[in-house]
XYZ file of C-alpha atoms in Angstrom:
151
model
C 23.675 -7.264 -0.468
C 26.916 -5.316 -0.415
C 27.182 -2.174 1.685
C 28.185 0.032 -1.252
C 25.407 -0.884 -3.671
C 23.993 2.141 -5.460
C 20.431 0.884 -5.112
C 19.769 -1.674 -2.435
C 17.181 -4.388 -2.840
C 14.658 -2.607 -0.577
C 14.528 0.424 -2.853
C 14.384 -1.799 -5.939
C 11.460 -3.730 -4.490
C 9.756 -0.443 -3.544
C 10.034 0.721 -7.160
C 8.645 -2.600 -8.371
C 5.670 -2.328 -5.982
C 5.145 1.302 -7.075
C 4.784 0.147 -10.681
C 2.602 -2.799 -9.666
C 0.187 -0.512 -7.795
C -0.508 1.514 -10.921
C -0.850 -1.585 -13.104
C -3.355 -3.362 -10.830
C -6.227 -2.357 -13.188
C -4.647 -4.436 -15.955
C -5.389 -7.551 -13.901
C -8.629 -6.531 -12.143
C -11.719 -6.130 -14.298
C -13.554 -4.331 -11.495
C -11.330 -1.306 -12.107
C -11.467 -1.487 -15.917
C -15.224 -1.587 -16.355
C -15.620 2.174 -16.191
C -13.067 4.870 -16.996
C -14.310 7.014 -14.110
C -13.683 4.182 -11.657
C -10.216 3.717 -13.150
C -9.374 7.415 -12.805
C -10.880 7.442 -9.308
C -8.630 4.527 -8.339
C -5.549 6.262 -9.736
C -6.550 9.478 -7.953
C -6.850 7.928 -4.482
C -3.681 5.883 -4.993
C -1.849 9.044 -6.065
C -2.997 10.815 -2.895
C -1.500 7.963 -0.896
C 1.719 8.126 -2.922
C 2.100 11.852 -2.270
C 1.621 11.352 1.464
C 4.008 8.366 1.459
C 6.813 10.204 -0.317
C 6.282 13.227 1.929
C 6.607 10.987 4.991
C 9.712 9.230 3.673
C 11.591 12.356 2.649
C 10.356 14.829 5.280
C 10.642 13.472 8.810
C 8.626 16.376 10.244
C 5.343 15.046 8.859
C 5.761 11.330 9.498
C 2.460 9.904 10.616
C 2.599 8.049 13.965
C 1.061 4.829 12.636
C 3.377 4.625 9.650
C 6.423 5.389 11.788
C 5.360 2.820 14.388
C 4.869 0.084 11.779
C 8.250 0.915 10.248
C 10.113 0.881 13.571
C 8.458 -2.331 14.734
C 9.100 -3.967 11.349
C 12.729 -2.908 11.600
C 13.035 -4.626 14.997
C 11.286 -7.766 13.757
C 13.547 -7.896 10.689
C 16.600 -8.627 12.820
C 14.818 -11.116 15.095
C 14.292 -14.634 13.869
C 10.988 -16.366 14.223
C 7.398 -15.777 13.365
C 4.687 -15.304 15.925
C 1.192 -15.600 14.536
C -0.864 -12.656 15.714
C -3.941 -10.791 14.581
C -4.528 -7.154 13.804
C -1.658 -4.672 13.849
C 0.817 -7.261 15.134
C 0.147 -9.457 12.089
C 0.825 -6.530 9.773
C 4.018 -5.708 11.694
C 5.160 -9.322 11.260
C 4.568 -9.080 7.506
C 6.517 -5.799 7.308
C 9.309 -7.360 9.367
C 9.467 -10.347 7.028
C 9.594 -8.101 3.958
C 12.369 -6.059 5.575
C 14.231 -9.289 6.374
C 14.046 -10.366 2.709
C 14.780 -7.065 0.986
C 16.394 -4.838 3.599
C 14.965 -2.163 5.846
C 13.584 0.723 3.821
C 10.840 3.084 4.897
C 9.979 3.599 1.236
C 9.453 -0.154 0.870
C 7.183 -0.181 3.910
C 5.157 2.731 2.563
C 4.795 1.100 -0.849
C 3.716 -2.188 0.694
C 1.070 -0.312 2.704
C -0.208 1.374 -0.445
C -0.333 -1.997 -2.215
C -2.464 -3.326 0.654
C -4.688 -0.257 0.315
C -4.974 -0.752 -3.466
C -6.105 -4.333 -2.972
C -8.584 -3.198 -0.320
C -10.024 -0.788 -2.911
C -10.667 -3.760 -5.192
C -12.383 -5.663 -2.376
C -14.382 -2.523 -1.512
C -15.603 -2.179 -5.108
C -16.576 -5.857 -5.233
C -18.552 -5.439 -2.001
C -20.349 -2.424 -3.439
C -21.325 -4.505 -6.462
C -22.504 -7.390 -4.267
C -24.637 -5.068 -2.140
C -26.152 -3.495 -5.247
C -25.164 0.138 -4.661
C -23.337 0.535 -7.962
C -24.916 3.914 -8.554
C -22.594 5.446 -5.952
C -19.514 3.388 -6.790
C -17.211 6.269 -7.776
C -18.119 8.589 -4.915
C -17.818 5.697 -2.470
C -14.344 4.887 -3.786
C -13.260 8.515 -3.530
C -14.579 8.848 0.028
C -13.028 5.514 1.027
C -9.662 6.496 -0.417
C -9.589 10.046 0.864
C -10.545 9.383 4.469
C -7.841 10.820 6.731
C -7.644 7.540 8.634
C -6.902 5.669 5.405
C -4.370 8.153 4.023
């Protein structure tokens, strides 16, 4: 991209992911089956969005994990090659690849993390259904989404 673009591709992709996060229920029946589950999903995702935008636009409250993933992804974006790793290193490689494709943007990294969280909410709800504890589905989703380690 050109240096003087008004909106670079990283910010554009971040906006696209932002919209995709809120439209996940259109594609996932697990979230559409109950309006309380749907509102619970939007609530926990909104909490994550508030924290993400606060971290992006206020450097005083940047969380160490988010900052570390961003900085490591930024380094990996300029280095060629892919090293298969597990755990945090795998996630850093994915962030680095996304930064390589769309440009380094902390907002993009935050939105990608929230997208991963949103998909983990879907998996969490499917596990609750499989284990047969559907009675506590909403409260479980709210607790899962509001845990300080997740936000």
